[in-house]
Tab-separated table of N, CA and C in Angstrom:
chain	number	residue	atom	x	y	z
Z	1	MET	N	46.381	30.795	100.997
Z	1	MET	CA	45.861	30.555	99.675
Z	1	MET	C	45.333	29.122	99.635
Z	2	LEU	N	44.296	28.933	98.858
Z	2	LEU	CA	43.676	27.621	98.710
Z	2	LEU	C	43.650	27.225	97.246
Z	3	SER	N	43.819	25.941	96.993
Z	3	SER	CA	43.565	25.438	95.647
Z	3	SER	C	42.677	24.215	95.777
Z	4	ARG	N	41.852	23.995	94.764
Z	4	ARG	CA	40.897	22.890	94.777
Z	4	ARG	C	41.068	22.060	93.523
Z	5	ALA	N	40.984	20.755	93.684
Z	5	ALA	CA	41.057	19.844	92.549
Z	5	ALA	C	39.960	18.802	92.707
Z	6	PRO	N	39.009	18.756	91.780
Z	6	PRO	CA	37.958	17.740	91.869
Z	6	PRO	C	38.551	16.343	91.685
Z	7	LEU	N	38.039	15.403	92.442
Z	7	LEU	CA	38.456	14.012	92.343
Z	7	LEU	C	37.306	13.203	91.771
Z	8	PHE	N	37.533	11.917	91.509
Z	8	PHE	CA	36.456	11.067	91.035
Z	8	PHE	C	35.346	11.043	92.079
Z	9	GLY	N	34.126	10.969	91.626
Z	9	GLY	CA	33.004	11.012	92.550
Z	9	GLY	C	32.708	12.445	92.939
Z	10	THR	N	32.399	12.645	94.198
Z	10	THR	CA	31.977	13.973	94.642
Z	10	THR	C	33.002	14.678	95.514
Z	11	LYS	N	34.123	14.052	95.784
Z	11	LYS	CA	35.106	14.638	96.703
Z	11	LYS	C	36.028	15.627	95.994
Z	12	THR	N	36.635	16.496	96.803
Z	12	THR	CA	37.549	17.522	96.302
Z	12	THR	C	38.811	17.524	97.142
Z	13	ARG	N	39.973	17.612	96.472
Z	13	ARG	CA	41.237	17.779	97.196
Z	13	ARG	C	41.453	19.281	97.365
Z	14	VAL	N	41.512	19.710	98.621
Z	14	VAL	CA	41.779	21.116	98.936
Z	14	VAL	C	43.206	21.203	99.458
Z	15	THR	N	44.009	22.071	98.848
Z	15	THR	CA	45.382	22.279	99.296
Z	15	THR	C	45.473	23.640	99.957
Z	16	PHE	N	45.926	23.640	101.191
Z	16	PHE	CA	46.109	24.851	101.986
Z	16	PHE	C	47.569	25.272	101.827
Z	17	VAL	N	47.808	26.534	101.482
Z	17	VAL	CA	49.150	27.008	101.153
Z	17	VAL	C	49.460	28.282	101.937
Z	18	LEU	N	50.650	28.314	102.556
Z	18	LEU	CA	51.130	29.495	103.270
Z	18	LEU	C	52.598	29.733	102.913
Z	19	PRO	N	53.093	30.971	103.094
Z	19	PRO	CA	54.530	31.207	102.908
Z	19	PRO	C	55.334	30.347	103.877
Z	20	ALA	N	56.581	30.061	103.516
Z	20	ALA	CA	57.418	29.174	104.330
Z	20	ALA	C	57.730	29.743	105.704
Z	21	ASP	N	57.732	31.068	105.864
Z	21	ASP	CA	58.185	31.653	107.128
Z	21	ASP	C	57.188	32.599	107.790
Z	22	GLU	N	55.990	32.693	107.286
Z	22	GLU	CA	54.983	33.568	107.897
Z	22	GLU	C	53.706	32.800	108.132
Z	23	PRO	N	53.271	32.666	109.342
Z	23	PRO	CA	53.985	33.004	110.567
Z	23	PRO	C	55.082	31.977	110.845
Z	24	PRO	N	56.044	32.354	111.684
Z	24	PRO	CA	57.127	31.413	112.006
Z	24	PRO	C	56.611	30.235	112.837
Z	25	GLY	N	57.339	29.139	112.787
Z	25	GLY	CA	56.985	27.968	113.583
Z	25	GLY	C	56.058	27.023	112.850
Z	26	VAL	N	55.512	26.099	113.605
Z	26	VAL	CA	54.624	25.061	113.072
Z	26	VAL	C	53.230	25.640	112.882
Z	27	VAL	N	52.587	25.286	111.761
Z	27	VAL	CA	51.209	25.704	111.486
Z	27	VAL	C	50.402	24.480	111.076
Z	28	SER	N	49.212	24.354	111.653
Z	28	SER	CA	48.267	23.297	111.288
Z	28	SER	C	46.994	23.938	110.774
Z	29	VAL	N	46.315	23.254	109.863
Z	29	VAL	CA	44.960	23.657	109.510
Z	29	VAL	C	44.039	22.780	110.348
Z	30	VAL	N	43.116	23.414	111.027
Z	30	VAL	CA	42.179	22.689	111.887
Z	30	VAL	C	40.768	23.113	111.503
Z	31	GLY	N	39.859	22.176	111.564
Z	31	GLY	CA	38.492	22.499	111.177
Z	31	GLY	C	37.530	21.391	111.516
Z	32	ASP	N	36.302	21.570	111.037
Z	32	ASP	CA	35.277	20.571	111.319
Z	32	ASP	C	35.592	19.233	110.660
Z	33	PHE	N	36.442	19.223	109.648
Z	33	PHE	CA	36.803	17.991	108.943
Z	33	PHE	C	37.836	17.153	109.690
Z	34	ASN	N	38.469	17.705	110.738
Z	34	ASN	CA	39.419	16.918	111.536
Z	34	ASN	C	39.167	17.096	113.035
Z	35	ASP	N	37.920	17.406	113.369
Z	35	ASP	CA	37.501	17.572	114.773
Z	35	ASP	C	38.322	18.636	115.493
Z	36	TRP	N	38.802	19.638	114.744
Z	36	TRP	CA	39.561	20.762	115.311
Z	36	TRP	C	40.787	20.268	116.078
Z	37	THR	N	41.458	19.246	115.538
Z	37	THR	CA	42.610	18.642	116.190
Z	37	THR	C	43.915	19.237	115.658
Z	38	PRO	N	44.627	20.035	116.463
Z	38	PRO	CA	45.912	20.584	116.017
Z	38	PRO	C	46.910	19.475	115.720
Z	39	GLY	N	47.748	19.681	114.721
Z	39	GLY	CA	48.786	18.732	114.370
Z	39	GLY	C	48.359	17.637	113.422
Z	40	ARG	N	47.080	17.451	113.270
Z	40	ARG	CA	46.592	16.381	112.398
Z	40	ARG	C	46.856	16.689	110.926
Z	41	HIS	N	46.763	17.966	110.554
Z	41	HIS	CA	47.048	18.401	109.187
Z	41	HIS	C	48.045	19.557	109.250
Z	42	GLU	N	49.284	19.208	109.542
Z	42	GLU	CA	50.359	20.195	109.656
Z	42	GLU	C	50.871	20.566	108.264
Z	43	LEU	N	51.049	21.857	108.024
Z	43	LEU	CA	51.606	22.318	106.755
Z	43	LEU	C	53.111	22.072	106.764
Z	44	LEU	N	53.606	21.453	105.699
Z	44	LEU	CA	55.022	21.111	105.588
Z	44	LEU	C	55.687	21.974	104.528
Z	45	THR	N	56.955	22.318	104.761
Z	45	THR	CA	57.704	23.138	103.816
Z	45	THR	C	58.050	22.321	102.580
Z	46	ARG	N	57.786	22.909	101.426
Z	46	ARG	CA	58.060	22.258	100.134
Z	46	ARG	C	59.239	22.944	99.458
Z	47	ARG	N	59.750	22.342	98.404
Z	47	ARG	CA	60.905	22.885	97.693
Z	47	ARG	C	60.638	24.256	97.077
Z	48	HIS	N	59.400	24.548	96.744
Z	48	HIS	CA	59.086	25.818	96.104
Z	48	HIS	C	59.005	26.985	97.090
Z	49	GLY	N	59.329	26.734	98.367
Z	49	GLY	CA	59.384	27.809	99.353
Z	49	GLY	C	58.074	28.136	100.028
Z	50	ARG	N	57.102	27.246	99.935
Z	50	ARG	CA	55.830	27.442	100.627
Z	50	ARG	C	55.545	26.221	101.487
Z	51	ARG	N	54.611	26.383	102.410
Z	51	ARG	CA	54.146	25.260	103.227
Z	51	ARG	C	52.773	24.858	102.721
Z	52	THR	N	52.533	23.556	102.621
Z	52	THR	CA	51.243	23.081	102.138
Z	52	THR	C	50.813	21.823	102.875
Z	53	VAL	N	49.515	21.583	102.814
Z	53	VAL	CA	48.930	20.304	103.199
Z	53	VAL	C	47.651	20.155	102.383
Z	54	SER	N	47.376	18.938	101.940
Z	54	SER	CA	46.154	18.663	101.176
Z	54	SER	C	45.228	17.785	101.999
Z	55	VAL	N	43.938	18.077	101.867
Z	55	VAL	CA	42.903	17.335	102.580
Z	55	VAL	C	41.810	17.006	101.578
Z	56	ILE	N	41.319	15.774	101.587
Z	56	ILE	CA	40.219	15.377	100.711
Z	56	ILE	C	38.920	15.563	101.482
Z	57	LEU	N	38.024	16.375	100.896
Z	57	LEU	CA	36.789	16.738	101.580
Z	57	LEU	C	35.558	16.374	100.757
Z	58	PRO	N	34.474	16.005	101.434
Z	58	PRO	CA	33.216	15.729	100.738
Z	58	PRO	C	32.506	17.042	100.407
Z	59	PRO	N	31.454	16.978	99.590
Z	59	PRO	CA	30.687	18.188	99.303
Z	59	PRO	C	30.087	18.762	100.582
Z	60	GLY	N	29.860	20.061	100.558
Z	60	GLY	CA	29.240	20.731	101.697
Z	60	GLY	C	30.028	21.954	102.096
Z	61	THR	N	29.675	22.514	103.229
Z	61	THR	CA	30.357	23.684	103.775
Z	61	THR	C	31.255	23.233	104.910
Z	62	HIS	N	32.494	23.687	104.881
Z	62	HIS	CA	33.487	23.295	105.873
Z	62	HIS	C	34.101	24.549	106.495
Z	63	ARG	N	34.168	24.568	107.835
Z	63	ARG	CA	34.762	25.685	108.571
Z	63	ARG	C	36.158	25.282	109.030
Z	64	PHE	N	37.109	26.229	108.918
Z	64	PHE	CA	38.479	25.932	109.341
Z	64	PHE	C	39.183	27.211	109.757
Z	65	ARG	N	40.310	27.031	110.424
Z	65	ARG	CA	41.243	28.105	110.777
Z	65	ARG	C	42.636	27.511	110.791
Z	66	TYR	N	43.636	28.379	110.827
Z	66	TYR	CA	45.018	27.947	110.995
Z	66	TYR	C	45.416	28.178	112.452
Z	67	LEU	N	46.255	27.291	112.984
Z	67	LEU	CA	46.793	27.431	114.335
Z	67	LEU	C	48.303	27.322	114.247
Z	68	ALA	N	48.989	28.390	114.655
Z	68	ALA	CA	50.449	28.438	114.591
Z	68	ALA	C	51.048	28.310	115.989
Z	69	THR	N	52.356	28.086	116.017
Z	69	THR	CA	53.105	28.002	117.259
Z	69	THR	C	52.764	29.196	118.148
Z	70	GLY	N	52.641	28.948	119.434
Z	70	GLY	CA	52.328	30.016	120.375
Z	70	GLY	C	50.846	30.305	120.510
Z	71	GLY	N	49.996	29.469	119.910
Z	71	GLY	CA	48.553	29.654	120.037
Z	71	GLY	C	47.981	30.733	119.136
Z	72	LEU	N	48.678	31.085	118.061
Z	72	LEU	CA	48.207	32.109	117.122
Z	72	LEU	C	47.189	31.502	116.162
Z	73	TRP	N	45.929	31.934	116.277
Z	73	TRP	CA	44.859	31.509	115.373
Z	73	TRP	C	44.715	32.563	114.285
Z	74	PHE	N	44.528	32.135	113.033
Z	74	PHE	CA	44.256	33.100	111.973
Z	74	PHE	C	43.462	32.434	110.858
Z	75	ASP	N	42.838	33.283	110.035
Z	75	ASP	CA	41.950	32.828	108.971
Z	75	ASP	C	42.626	32.947	107.615
Z	76	ASP	N	41.991	32.376	106.606
Z	76	ASP	CA	42.485	32.408	105.228
Z	76	ASP	C	41.599	33.361	104.436
Z	77	GLU	N	42.144	34.490	104.063
Z	77	GLU	CA	41.378	35.509	103.340
Z	77	GLU	C	40.968	35.054	101.945
Z	78	THR	N	41.541	33.951	101.440
Z	78	THR	CA	41.154	33.443	100.128
Z	78	THR	C	40.020	32.419	100.219
Z	79	ALA	N	39.510	32.175	101.429
Z	79	ALA	CA	38.383	31.259	101.604
Z	79	ALA	C	37.131	31.867	100.970
Z	80	ASP	N	36.099	31.054	100.821
Z	80	ASP	CA	34.851	31.536	100.229
Z	80	ASP	C	34.177	32.596	101.094
Z	81	HIS	N	34.386	32.503	102.391
Z	81	HIS	CA	33.798	33.476	103.322
Z	81	HIS	C	34.604	33.430	104.620
Z	82	VAL	N	34.769	34.573	105.244
Z	82	VAL	CA	35.422	34.658	106.558
Z	82	VAL	C	34.501	35.454	107.461
Z	83	ASP	N	34.233	34.909	108.658
Z	83	ASP	CA	33.411	35.638	109.626
Z	83	ASP	C	34.086	35.548	110.995
Z	84	GLY	N	33.386	35.920	112.015
Z	84	GLY	CA	33.958	35.921	113.361
Z	84	GLY	C	34.263	34.547	113.920
Z	85	HIS	N	33.864	33.505	113.218
Z	85	HIS	CA	34.083	32.127	113.674
Z	85	HIS	C	35.085	31.375	112.818
Z	86	GLY	N	35.685	32.032	111.817
Z	86	GLY	CA	36.677	31.377	110.996
Z	86	GLY	C	36.422	31.504	109.515
Z	87	SER	N	37.105	30.658	108.759
Z	87	SER	CA	37.020	30.641	107.298
Z	87	SER	C	36.060	29.535	106.859
Z	88	LEU	N	35.375	29.770	105.739
Z	88	LEU	CA	34.429	28.791	105.214
Z	88	LEU	C	34.781	28.415	103.783
Z	89	LEU	N	34.647	27.124	103.491
Z	89	LEU	CA	34.762	26.590	102.128
Z	89	LEU	C	33.410	26.018	101.745
Z	90	HIS	N	32.976	26.317	100.536
Z	90	HIS	CA	31.726	25.730	100.014
Z	90	HIS	C	32.106	24.829	98.848
Z	91	LEU	N	31.962	23.530	99.032
Z	91	LEU	CA	32.323	22.564	97.987
Z	91	LEU	C	31.077	21.898	97.421
C-alpha cells in the first residue's frame, strides 16, 4: 500500500506500507530514486503492526519494486501502474 503527502514546493512524501510479517524477513523498497540499492530504504516494523518507510520524491514518474530476504522481488498492486518491469508512481 502507498500513501502520498504533498510537501512544500513540488516534492511529495511517499510512504510504502506492508504487513509486518508478509513476506517474512527484511524488505527494502528499491527504485530509480535510490539507484536500485537494496537496504537503502528498508521497511521497519511500527507499533501499528505494519512495516513502513517514507521517501521524499520530486515530480515525475518513478519505477520501484520491493526486495525481500532470499532475493524475492515483488510489486505493489496499489501503484499507479504495474508492468513487467515493476511498479510505477506518477507524481
